[in-house]
CSV table of C-alpha atoms (C1' of nucleotides) in Angstrom, one decimal:
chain,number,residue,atom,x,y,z
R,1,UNK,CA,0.0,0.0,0.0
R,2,UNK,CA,1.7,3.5,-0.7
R,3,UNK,CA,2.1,6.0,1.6
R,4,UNK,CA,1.5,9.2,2.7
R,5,UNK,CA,4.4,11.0,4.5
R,6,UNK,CA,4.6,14.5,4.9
R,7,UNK,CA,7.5,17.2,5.3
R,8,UNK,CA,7.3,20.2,7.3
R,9,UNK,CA,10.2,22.9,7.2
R,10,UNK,CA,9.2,26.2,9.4
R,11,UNK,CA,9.4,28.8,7.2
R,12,UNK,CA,12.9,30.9,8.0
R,13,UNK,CA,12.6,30.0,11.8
R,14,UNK,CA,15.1,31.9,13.6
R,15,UNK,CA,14.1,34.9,12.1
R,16,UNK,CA,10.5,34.6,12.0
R,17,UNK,CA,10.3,33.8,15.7
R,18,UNK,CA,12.7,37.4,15.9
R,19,UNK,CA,9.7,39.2,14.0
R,20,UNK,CA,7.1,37.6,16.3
R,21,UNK,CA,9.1,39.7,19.1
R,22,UNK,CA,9.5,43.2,16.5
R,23,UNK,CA,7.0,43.4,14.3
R,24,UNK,CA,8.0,46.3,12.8
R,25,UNK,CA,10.9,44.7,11.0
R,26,UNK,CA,8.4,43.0,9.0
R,27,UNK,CA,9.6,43.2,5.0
R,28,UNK,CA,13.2,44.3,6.0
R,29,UNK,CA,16.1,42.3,5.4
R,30,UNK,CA,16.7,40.6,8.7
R,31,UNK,CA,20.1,38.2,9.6
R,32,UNK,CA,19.9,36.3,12.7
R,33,UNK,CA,23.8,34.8,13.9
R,34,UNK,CA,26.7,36.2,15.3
R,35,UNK,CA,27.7,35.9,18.9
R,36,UNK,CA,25.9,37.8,21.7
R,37,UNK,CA,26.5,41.4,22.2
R,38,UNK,CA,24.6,42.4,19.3
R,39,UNK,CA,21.4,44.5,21.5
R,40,UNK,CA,18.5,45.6,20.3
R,41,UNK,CA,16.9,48.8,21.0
R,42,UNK,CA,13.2,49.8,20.7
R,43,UNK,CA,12.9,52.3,17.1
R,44,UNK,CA,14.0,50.7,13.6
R,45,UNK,CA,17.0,52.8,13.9
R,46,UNK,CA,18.4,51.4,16.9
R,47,UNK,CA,18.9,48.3,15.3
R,48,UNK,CA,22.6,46.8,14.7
R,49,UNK,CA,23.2,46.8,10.6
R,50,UNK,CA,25.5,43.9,9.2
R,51,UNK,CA,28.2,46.5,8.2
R,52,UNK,CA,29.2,47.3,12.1
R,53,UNK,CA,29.6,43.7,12.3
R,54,UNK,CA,33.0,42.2,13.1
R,55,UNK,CA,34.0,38.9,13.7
R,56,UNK,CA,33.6,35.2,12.8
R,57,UNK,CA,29.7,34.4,12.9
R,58,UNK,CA,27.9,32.9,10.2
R,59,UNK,CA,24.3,33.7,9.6
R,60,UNK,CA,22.0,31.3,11.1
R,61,UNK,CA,19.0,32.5,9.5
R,62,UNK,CA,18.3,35.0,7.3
R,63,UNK,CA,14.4,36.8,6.1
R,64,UNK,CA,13.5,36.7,2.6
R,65,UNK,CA,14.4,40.2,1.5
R,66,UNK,CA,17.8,39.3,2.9
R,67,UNK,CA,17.8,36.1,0.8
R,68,UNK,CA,16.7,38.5,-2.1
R,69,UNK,CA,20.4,40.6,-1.5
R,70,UNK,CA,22.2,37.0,-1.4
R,71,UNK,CA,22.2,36.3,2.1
R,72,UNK,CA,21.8,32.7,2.9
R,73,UNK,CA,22.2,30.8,6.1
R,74,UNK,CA,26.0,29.4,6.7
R,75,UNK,CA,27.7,32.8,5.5
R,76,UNK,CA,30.2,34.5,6.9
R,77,UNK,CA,28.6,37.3,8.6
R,78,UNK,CA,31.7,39.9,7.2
R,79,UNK,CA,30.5,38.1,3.8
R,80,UNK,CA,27.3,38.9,4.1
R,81,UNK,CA,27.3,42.7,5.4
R,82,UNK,CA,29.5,43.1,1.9
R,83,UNK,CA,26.1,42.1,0.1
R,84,UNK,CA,23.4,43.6,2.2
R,85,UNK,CA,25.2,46.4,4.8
R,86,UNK,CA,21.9,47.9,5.9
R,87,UNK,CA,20.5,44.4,6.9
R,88,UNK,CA,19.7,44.2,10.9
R,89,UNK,CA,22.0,42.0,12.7
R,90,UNK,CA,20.1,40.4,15.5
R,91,UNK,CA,21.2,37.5,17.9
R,92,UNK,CA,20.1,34.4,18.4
R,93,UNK,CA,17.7,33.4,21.2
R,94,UNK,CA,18.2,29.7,21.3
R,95,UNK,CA,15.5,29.4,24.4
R,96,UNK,CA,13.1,31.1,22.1
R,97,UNK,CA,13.3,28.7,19.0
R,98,UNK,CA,13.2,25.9,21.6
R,99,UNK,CA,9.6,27.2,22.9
R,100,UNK,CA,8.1,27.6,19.8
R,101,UNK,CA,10.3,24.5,18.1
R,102,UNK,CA,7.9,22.5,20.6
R,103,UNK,CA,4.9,24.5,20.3
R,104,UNK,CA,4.4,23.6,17.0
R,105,UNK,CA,5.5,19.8,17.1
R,106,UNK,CA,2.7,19.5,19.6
R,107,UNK,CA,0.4,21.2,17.8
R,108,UNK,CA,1.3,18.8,14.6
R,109,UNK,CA,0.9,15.9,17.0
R,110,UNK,CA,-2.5,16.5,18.0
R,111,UNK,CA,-3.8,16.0,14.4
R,112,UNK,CA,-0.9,13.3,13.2
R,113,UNK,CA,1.0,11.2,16.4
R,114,UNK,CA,3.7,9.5,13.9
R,115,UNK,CA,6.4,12.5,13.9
R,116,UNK,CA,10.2,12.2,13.0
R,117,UNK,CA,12.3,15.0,14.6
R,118,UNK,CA,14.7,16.4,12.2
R,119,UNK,CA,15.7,19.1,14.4
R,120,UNK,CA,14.5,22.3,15.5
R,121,UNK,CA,12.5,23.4,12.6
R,122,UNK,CA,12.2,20.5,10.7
R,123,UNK,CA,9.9,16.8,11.3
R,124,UNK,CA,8.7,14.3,8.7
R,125,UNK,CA,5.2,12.9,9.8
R,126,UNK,CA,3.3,9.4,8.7
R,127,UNK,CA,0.2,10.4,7.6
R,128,UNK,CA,-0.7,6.9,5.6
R,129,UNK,CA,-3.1,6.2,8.9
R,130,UNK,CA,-4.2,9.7,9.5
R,131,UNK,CA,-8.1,10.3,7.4
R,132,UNK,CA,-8.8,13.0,5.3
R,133,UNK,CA,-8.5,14.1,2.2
R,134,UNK,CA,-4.2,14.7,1.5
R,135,UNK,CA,-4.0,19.1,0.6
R,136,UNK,CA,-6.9,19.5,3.3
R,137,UNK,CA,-5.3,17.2,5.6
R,138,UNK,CA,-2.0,19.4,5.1
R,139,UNK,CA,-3.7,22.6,5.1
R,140,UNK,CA,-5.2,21.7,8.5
R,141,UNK,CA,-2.0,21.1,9.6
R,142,UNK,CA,-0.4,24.1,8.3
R,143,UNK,CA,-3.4,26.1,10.0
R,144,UNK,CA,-2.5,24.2,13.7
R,145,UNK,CA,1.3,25.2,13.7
R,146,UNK,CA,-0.2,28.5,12.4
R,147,UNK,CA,-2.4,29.3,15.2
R,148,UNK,CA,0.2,27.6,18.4
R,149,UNK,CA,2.6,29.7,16.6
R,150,UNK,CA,1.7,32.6,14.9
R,151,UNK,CA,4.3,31.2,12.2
R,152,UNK,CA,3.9,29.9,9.0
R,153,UNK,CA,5.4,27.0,7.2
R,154,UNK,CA,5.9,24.7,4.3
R,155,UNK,CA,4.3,21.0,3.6
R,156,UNK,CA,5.4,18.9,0.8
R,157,UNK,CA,3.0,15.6,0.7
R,158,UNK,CA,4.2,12.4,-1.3
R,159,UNK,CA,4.9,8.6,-1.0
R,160,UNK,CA,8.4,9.3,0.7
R,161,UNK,CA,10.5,11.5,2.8
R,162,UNK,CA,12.9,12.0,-0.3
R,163,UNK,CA,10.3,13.2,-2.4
R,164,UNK,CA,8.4,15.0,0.4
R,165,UNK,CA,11.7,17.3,1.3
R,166,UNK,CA,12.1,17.9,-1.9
R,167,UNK,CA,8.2,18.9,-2.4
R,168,UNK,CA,8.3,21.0,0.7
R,169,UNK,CA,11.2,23.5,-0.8
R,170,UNK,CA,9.1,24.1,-3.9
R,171,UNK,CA,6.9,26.5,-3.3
R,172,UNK,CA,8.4,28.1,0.5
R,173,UNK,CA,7.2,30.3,2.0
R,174,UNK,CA,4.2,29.5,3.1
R,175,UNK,CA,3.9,26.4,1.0
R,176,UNK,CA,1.8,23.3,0.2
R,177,UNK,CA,2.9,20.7,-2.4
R,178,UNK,CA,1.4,17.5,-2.9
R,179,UNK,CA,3.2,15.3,-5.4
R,180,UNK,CA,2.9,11.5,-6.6
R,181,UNK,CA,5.5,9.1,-8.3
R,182,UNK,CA,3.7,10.3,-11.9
R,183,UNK,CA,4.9,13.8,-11.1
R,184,UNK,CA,8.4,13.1,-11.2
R,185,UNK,CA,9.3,13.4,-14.2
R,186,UNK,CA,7.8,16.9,-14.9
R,187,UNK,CA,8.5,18.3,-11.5
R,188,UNK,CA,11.9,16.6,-10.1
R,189,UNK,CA,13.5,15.7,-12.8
R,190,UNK,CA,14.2,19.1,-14.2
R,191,UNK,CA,15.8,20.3,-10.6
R,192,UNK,CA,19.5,20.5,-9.7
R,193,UNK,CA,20.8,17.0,-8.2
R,194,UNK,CA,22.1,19.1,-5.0
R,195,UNK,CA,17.8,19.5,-4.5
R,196,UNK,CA,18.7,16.0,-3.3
R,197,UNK,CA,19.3,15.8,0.5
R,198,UNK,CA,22.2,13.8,0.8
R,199,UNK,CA,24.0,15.3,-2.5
R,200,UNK,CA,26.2,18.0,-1.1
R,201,UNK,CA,28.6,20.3,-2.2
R,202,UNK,CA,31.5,17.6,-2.8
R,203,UNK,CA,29.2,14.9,-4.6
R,204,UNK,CA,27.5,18.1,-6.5
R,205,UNK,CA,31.0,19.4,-7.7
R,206,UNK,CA,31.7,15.5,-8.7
R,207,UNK,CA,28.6,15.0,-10.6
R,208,UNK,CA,28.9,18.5,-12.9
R,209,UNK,CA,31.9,17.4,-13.9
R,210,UNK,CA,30.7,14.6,-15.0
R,211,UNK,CA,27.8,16.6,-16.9
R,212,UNK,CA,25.2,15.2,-14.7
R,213,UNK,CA,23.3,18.8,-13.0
R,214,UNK,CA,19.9,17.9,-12.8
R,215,UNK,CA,17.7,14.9,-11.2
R,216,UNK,CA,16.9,13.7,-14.5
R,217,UNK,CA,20.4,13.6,-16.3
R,218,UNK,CA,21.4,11.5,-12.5
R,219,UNK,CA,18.5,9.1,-13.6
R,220,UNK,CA,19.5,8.8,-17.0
R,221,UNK,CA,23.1,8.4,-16.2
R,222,UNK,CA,24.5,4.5,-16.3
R,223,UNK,CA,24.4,2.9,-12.5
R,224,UNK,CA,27.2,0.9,-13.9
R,225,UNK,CA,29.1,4.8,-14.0
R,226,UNK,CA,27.5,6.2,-11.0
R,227,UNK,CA,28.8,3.0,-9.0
R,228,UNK,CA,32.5,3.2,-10.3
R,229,UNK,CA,32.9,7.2,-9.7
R,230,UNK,CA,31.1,7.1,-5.9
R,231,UNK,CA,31.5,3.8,-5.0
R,232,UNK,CA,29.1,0.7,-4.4
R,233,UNK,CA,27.0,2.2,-1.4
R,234,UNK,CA,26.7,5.7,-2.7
R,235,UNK,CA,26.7,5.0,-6.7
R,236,UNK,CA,23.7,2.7,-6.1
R,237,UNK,CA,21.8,5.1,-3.5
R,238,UNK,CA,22.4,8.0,-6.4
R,239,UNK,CA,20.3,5.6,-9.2
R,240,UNK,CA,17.3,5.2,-6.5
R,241,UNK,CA,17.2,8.5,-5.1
R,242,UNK,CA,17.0,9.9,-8.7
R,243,UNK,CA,14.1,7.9,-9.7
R,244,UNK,CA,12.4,8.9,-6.8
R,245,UNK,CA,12.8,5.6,-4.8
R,246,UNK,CA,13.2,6.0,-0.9
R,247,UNK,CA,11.5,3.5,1.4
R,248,UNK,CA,13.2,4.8,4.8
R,249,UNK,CA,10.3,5.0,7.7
R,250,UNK,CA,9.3,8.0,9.5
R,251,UNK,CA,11.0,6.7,12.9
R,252,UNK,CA,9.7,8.3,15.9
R,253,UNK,CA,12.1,7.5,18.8
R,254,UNK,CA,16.1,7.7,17.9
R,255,UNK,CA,19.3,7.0,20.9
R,256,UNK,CA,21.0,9.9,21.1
R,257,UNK,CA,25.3,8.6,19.7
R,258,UNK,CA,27.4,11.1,21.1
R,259,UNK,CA,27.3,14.5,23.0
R,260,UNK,CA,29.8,17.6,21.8
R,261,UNK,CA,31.0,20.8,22.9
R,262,UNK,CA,33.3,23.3,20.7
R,263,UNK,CA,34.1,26.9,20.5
R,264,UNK,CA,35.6,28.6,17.3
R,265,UNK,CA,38.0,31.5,19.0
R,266,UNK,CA,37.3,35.4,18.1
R,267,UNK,CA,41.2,35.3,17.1
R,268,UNK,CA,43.5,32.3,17.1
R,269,UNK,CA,45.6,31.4,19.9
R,270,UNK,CA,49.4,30.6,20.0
R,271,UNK,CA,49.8,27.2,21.9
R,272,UNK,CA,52.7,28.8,23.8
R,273,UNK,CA,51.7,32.7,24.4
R,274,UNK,CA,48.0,31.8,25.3
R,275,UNK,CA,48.7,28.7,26.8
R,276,UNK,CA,46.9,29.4,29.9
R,277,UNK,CA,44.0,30.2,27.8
R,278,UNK,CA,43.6,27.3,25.9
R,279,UNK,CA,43.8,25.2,29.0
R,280,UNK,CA,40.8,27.0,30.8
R,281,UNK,CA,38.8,26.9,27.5
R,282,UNK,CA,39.4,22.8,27.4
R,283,UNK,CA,38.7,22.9,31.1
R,284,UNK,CA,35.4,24.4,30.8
R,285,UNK,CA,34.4,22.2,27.8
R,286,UNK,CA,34.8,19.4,29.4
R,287,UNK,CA,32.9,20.7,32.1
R,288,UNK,CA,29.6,21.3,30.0
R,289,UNK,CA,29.9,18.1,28.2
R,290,UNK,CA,30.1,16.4,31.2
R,291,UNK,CA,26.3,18.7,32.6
R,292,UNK,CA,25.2,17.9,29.3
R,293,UNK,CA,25.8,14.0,30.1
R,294,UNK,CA,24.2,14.4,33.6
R,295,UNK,CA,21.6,16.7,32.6
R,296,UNK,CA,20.6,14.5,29.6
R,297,UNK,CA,21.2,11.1,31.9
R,298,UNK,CA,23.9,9.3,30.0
R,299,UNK,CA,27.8,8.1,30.2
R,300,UNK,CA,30.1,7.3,27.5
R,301,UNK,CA,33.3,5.5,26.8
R,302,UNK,CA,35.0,7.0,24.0
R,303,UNK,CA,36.5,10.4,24.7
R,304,UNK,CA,37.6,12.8,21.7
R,305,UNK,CA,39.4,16.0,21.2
R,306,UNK,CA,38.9,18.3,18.0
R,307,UNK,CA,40.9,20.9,16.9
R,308,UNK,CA,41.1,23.3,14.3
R,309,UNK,CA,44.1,25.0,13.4
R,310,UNK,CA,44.3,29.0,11.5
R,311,UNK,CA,44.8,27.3,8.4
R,312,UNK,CA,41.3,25.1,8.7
R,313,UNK,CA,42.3,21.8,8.8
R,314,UNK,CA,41.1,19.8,11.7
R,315,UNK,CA,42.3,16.8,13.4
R,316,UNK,CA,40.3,15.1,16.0
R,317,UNK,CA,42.1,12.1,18.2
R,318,UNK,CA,39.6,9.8,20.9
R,319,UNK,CA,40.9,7.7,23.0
R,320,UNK,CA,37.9,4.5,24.8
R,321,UNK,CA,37.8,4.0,28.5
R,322,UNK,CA,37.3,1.2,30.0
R,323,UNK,CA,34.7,2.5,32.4
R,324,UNK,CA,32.1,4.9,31.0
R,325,UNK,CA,31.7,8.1,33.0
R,326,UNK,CA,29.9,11.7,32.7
R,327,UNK,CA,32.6,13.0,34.9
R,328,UNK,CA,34.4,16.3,34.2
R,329,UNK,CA,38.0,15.3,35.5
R,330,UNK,CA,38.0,11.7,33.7
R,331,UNK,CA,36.9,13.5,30.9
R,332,UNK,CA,39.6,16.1,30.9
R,333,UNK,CA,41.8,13.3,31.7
R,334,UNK,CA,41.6,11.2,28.6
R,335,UNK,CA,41.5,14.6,26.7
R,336,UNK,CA,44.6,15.7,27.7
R,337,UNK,CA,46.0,12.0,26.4
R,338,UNK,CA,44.5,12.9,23.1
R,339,UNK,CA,46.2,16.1,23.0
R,340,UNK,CA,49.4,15.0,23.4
R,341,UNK,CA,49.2,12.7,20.5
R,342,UNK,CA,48.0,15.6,18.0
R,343,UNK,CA,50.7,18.3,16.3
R,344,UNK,CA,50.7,21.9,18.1
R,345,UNK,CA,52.7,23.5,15.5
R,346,UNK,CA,50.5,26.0,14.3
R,347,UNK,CA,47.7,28.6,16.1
R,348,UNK,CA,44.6,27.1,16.9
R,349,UNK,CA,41.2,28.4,16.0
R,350,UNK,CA,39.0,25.7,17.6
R,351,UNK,CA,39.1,23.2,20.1
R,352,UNK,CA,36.1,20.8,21.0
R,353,UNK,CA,35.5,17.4,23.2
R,354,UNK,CA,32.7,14.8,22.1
R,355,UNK,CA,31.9,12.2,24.4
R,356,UNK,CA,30.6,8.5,22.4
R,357,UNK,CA,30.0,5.0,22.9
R,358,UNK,CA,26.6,6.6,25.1
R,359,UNK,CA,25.1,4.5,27.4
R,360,UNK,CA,21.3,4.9,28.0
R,361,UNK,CA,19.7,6.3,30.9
R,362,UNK,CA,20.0,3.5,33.8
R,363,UNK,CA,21.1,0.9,31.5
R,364,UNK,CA,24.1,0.1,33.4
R,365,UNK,CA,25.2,-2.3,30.8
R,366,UNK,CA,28.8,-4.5,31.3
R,367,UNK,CA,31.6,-3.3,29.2
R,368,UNK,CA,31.8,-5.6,26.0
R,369,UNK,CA,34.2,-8.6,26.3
R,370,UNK,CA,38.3,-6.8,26.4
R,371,UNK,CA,40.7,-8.7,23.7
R,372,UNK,CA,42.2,-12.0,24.9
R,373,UNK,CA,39.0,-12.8,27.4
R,374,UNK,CA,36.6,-13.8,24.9
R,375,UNK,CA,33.6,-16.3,25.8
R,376,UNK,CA,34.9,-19.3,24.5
R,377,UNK,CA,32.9,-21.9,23.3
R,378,UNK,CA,34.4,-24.2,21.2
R,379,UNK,CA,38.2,-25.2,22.1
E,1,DT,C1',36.3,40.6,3.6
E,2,DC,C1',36.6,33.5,4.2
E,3,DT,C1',34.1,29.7,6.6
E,4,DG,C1',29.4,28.4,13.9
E,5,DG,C1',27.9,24.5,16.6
E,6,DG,C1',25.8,20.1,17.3
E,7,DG,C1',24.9,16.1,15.3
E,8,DT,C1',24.8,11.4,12.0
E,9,DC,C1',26.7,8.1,8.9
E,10,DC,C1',30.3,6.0,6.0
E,11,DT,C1',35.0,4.4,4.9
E,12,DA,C1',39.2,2.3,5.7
E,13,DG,C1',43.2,0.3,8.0
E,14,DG,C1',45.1,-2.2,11.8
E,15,DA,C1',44.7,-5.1,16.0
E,16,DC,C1',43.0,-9.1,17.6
E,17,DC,C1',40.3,-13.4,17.7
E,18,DC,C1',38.4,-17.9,16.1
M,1,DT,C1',56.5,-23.3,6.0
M,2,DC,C1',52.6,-21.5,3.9
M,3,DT,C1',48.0,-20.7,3.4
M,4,DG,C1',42.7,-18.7,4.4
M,5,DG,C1',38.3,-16.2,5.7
M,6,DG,C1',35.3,-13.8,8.7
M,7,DG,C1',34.1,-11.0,12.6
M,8,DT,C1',34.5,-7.0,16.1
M,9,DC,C1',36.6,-3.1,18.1
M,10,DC,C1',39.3,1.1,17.8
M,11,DT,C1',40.8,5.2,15.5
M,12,DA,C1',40.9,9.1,12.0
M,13,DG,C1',38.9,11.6,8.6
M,14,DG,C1',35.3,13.3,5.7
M,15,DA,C1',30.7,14.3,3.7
M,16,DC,C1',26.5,15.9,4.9
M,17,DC,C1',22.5,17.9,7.5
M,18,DC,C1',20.0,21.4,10.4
DNA sequence: TCTGGGGTCCTAGGACCC
DNA sequence: TCTGGGGTCCTAGGACCC
């Protein structure tokens, strides 16, 4: 039987929760990103513009007239005060996206239960069991996030969560696309493979040199090719995903893999000069990976260490205990093992600590067998 | 005007075991 | 002395996503 499976993106979420709070900086180009600081005061002109901005934040969000200058989430923030210099700056209010991020899950859940988180602003929801009629089922929807919210967003409808995140993107804001296997030739095929989520910029690059830049050439293109240039795994996935094929379930409940921590520098620190720096900065991440761990009820056994240097390139070294913990000094411990098996030859930009190998809440399960004391049971 | 922070998944080699 | 095949764990890096 075929399903139903929606896709719902908020529509520009940072920033549209920001215009909730100012109204009057409805229709201006509005960034959301940078580091704190950045205060608003009460008149349009009190606002910080991108051009005073200085420093290494990347917009997080950005409103559709600030799209219209070029702006687009993951830019440098210097980058994007060169497009649009008059654009406000505002921070980001993490507490706030969480509120409404759950406000309108809830509000989805009340009309459809089977919901896949795909983060703050994003969930893929089963609607195969849910009755009614497919655009006024989605339009009810859309009309329940609207009114917990005050926000808007966009719904693509189709047989798969490939298809549906695709169909969700096509007519933002405010959107409602419903789409069937018999569309895809007419309305898939003719978009760019990178429409594709899972084609990025490094498989995108690969593929237009190869000539292949939209859905439709990736579909005609030999699997036989596809699986020599990407490999078995990947070159097989990029023949089904471009014929529209995708039977992954909306799953509702996921384990959480590993817990992080990192802090990009406002200027990059010298290993020896602002030694005492780095050392607090480590301390303290390892400090609120370890709350994180308690707060969130887990431990873990594999401890890692990231860093970046000035030029970009990061190295990350982990080192697995033998007891998991969601302590702060065992923690720091095994970091400081991992640092002294990475170079320090150059200024550092970044450091971070991940904790893996999670453990469950309460599941206080035995350490897996060690080498030489397997369970032996023929010998 | 270079490029945040928090994640997941995949690959690949080596150690070690049966 | 030479010859395997298969499995898990650990580590490092990279692509990708929100």
């Amino acid at each position: 039987m075929q399903r139903r499976i929606a896709h719902l993106d908020m529509d520009a979420f940072f920033a549209s929760v920001e215009l909730l709070r100012y109204p009057q900086l409805a229709g201006q180009p509005v960034v959301v990103g940078g580091r704190r600081g950045a205060l608003a005061g009460d008149s349009l002109e009190d606002f910080p513009r991108l051009r005073h901005y200085v420093g290494r934040g990347v917009a997080t969000t950005a409103t559709y007239p600030a799209r219209a200058l070029g702006v687009h989430s993951g830019m440098g923030l210097m980058k994007a005060a060169a497009l649009a210099p008059d654009a406000i700056l505002l921070p980001a209010n993490f507490d706030d996206y969480i509120r409404y991020s759950r406000l309108f899950k809830a509000a989805v859940a009340e009309i459809a239960p089977l919901i896949e988180d795909r983060g703050i602003d994003e969930i893929y929801i089963d609607l195969t069991e849910v009755p009614g009629e497919t655009v006024a089922l989605a339009q009810r929807i859309k009309d329940a996030v609207r009114t917990a919210t005050g926000l808007s967003c966009s719904i693509g409808v189709t047989p798969n969560k490939l298809l549906s995140k695709i169909a969700s993107d096509l007519q933002k804001p405010d959107g409602l696309t419903v789409l069937d296997y018999s569309d895809i030739p007419t309305r898939i095929w003719p978009l760019a493979a990178r429409k594709i989520n899972g084609i990025g910029p490094r498989a995108g690059e690969k593929l237009d040199a190869l000539g292949i830049h939209t859905i439709g050439e990736l579909a005609a293109a030999a699997p036989e090719t596809l699986i020599e240039e990407f490999g078995q795994h990947f070159g097989h996935w990029l023949t089904e995903v471009a014929h529209g094929r995708d039977e992954r379930p909306v799953v509702t409940e996921r384990e959480t893999k590993s817990i992080s921590r990192e802090t990009t520098f406002e200027r990059d620190l010298d290993v020896r000069a602002d030694r005492d720096t780095l050392t607090d900065i480590l301390v303290q991440l390892c400090d609120r990976v370890a709350g994180d761990l308690k707060r969130k009820g887990y431990v873990g056994r594999t401890i890692g260490l990231k860093l970046r240097y000035d030029d970009f390139r990061t190295v990350t070294r982990d080192i697995t205990i033998e007891q998991a913990t969601d302590d702060a000094a065992t923690i720091l411990a095994a970091v400081r093992s991992c640092l002294k098996r990475v170079p320090l030859d150059r200024r550092l930009r970044l450091l971070g600590v991940r904790v893996g190998t999670l453990l469950p809440p309460g599941e206080a399960a035995p350490r897996p067998p060690q080498r030489g004391e397997n369970l032996r049971l023929f010998d």
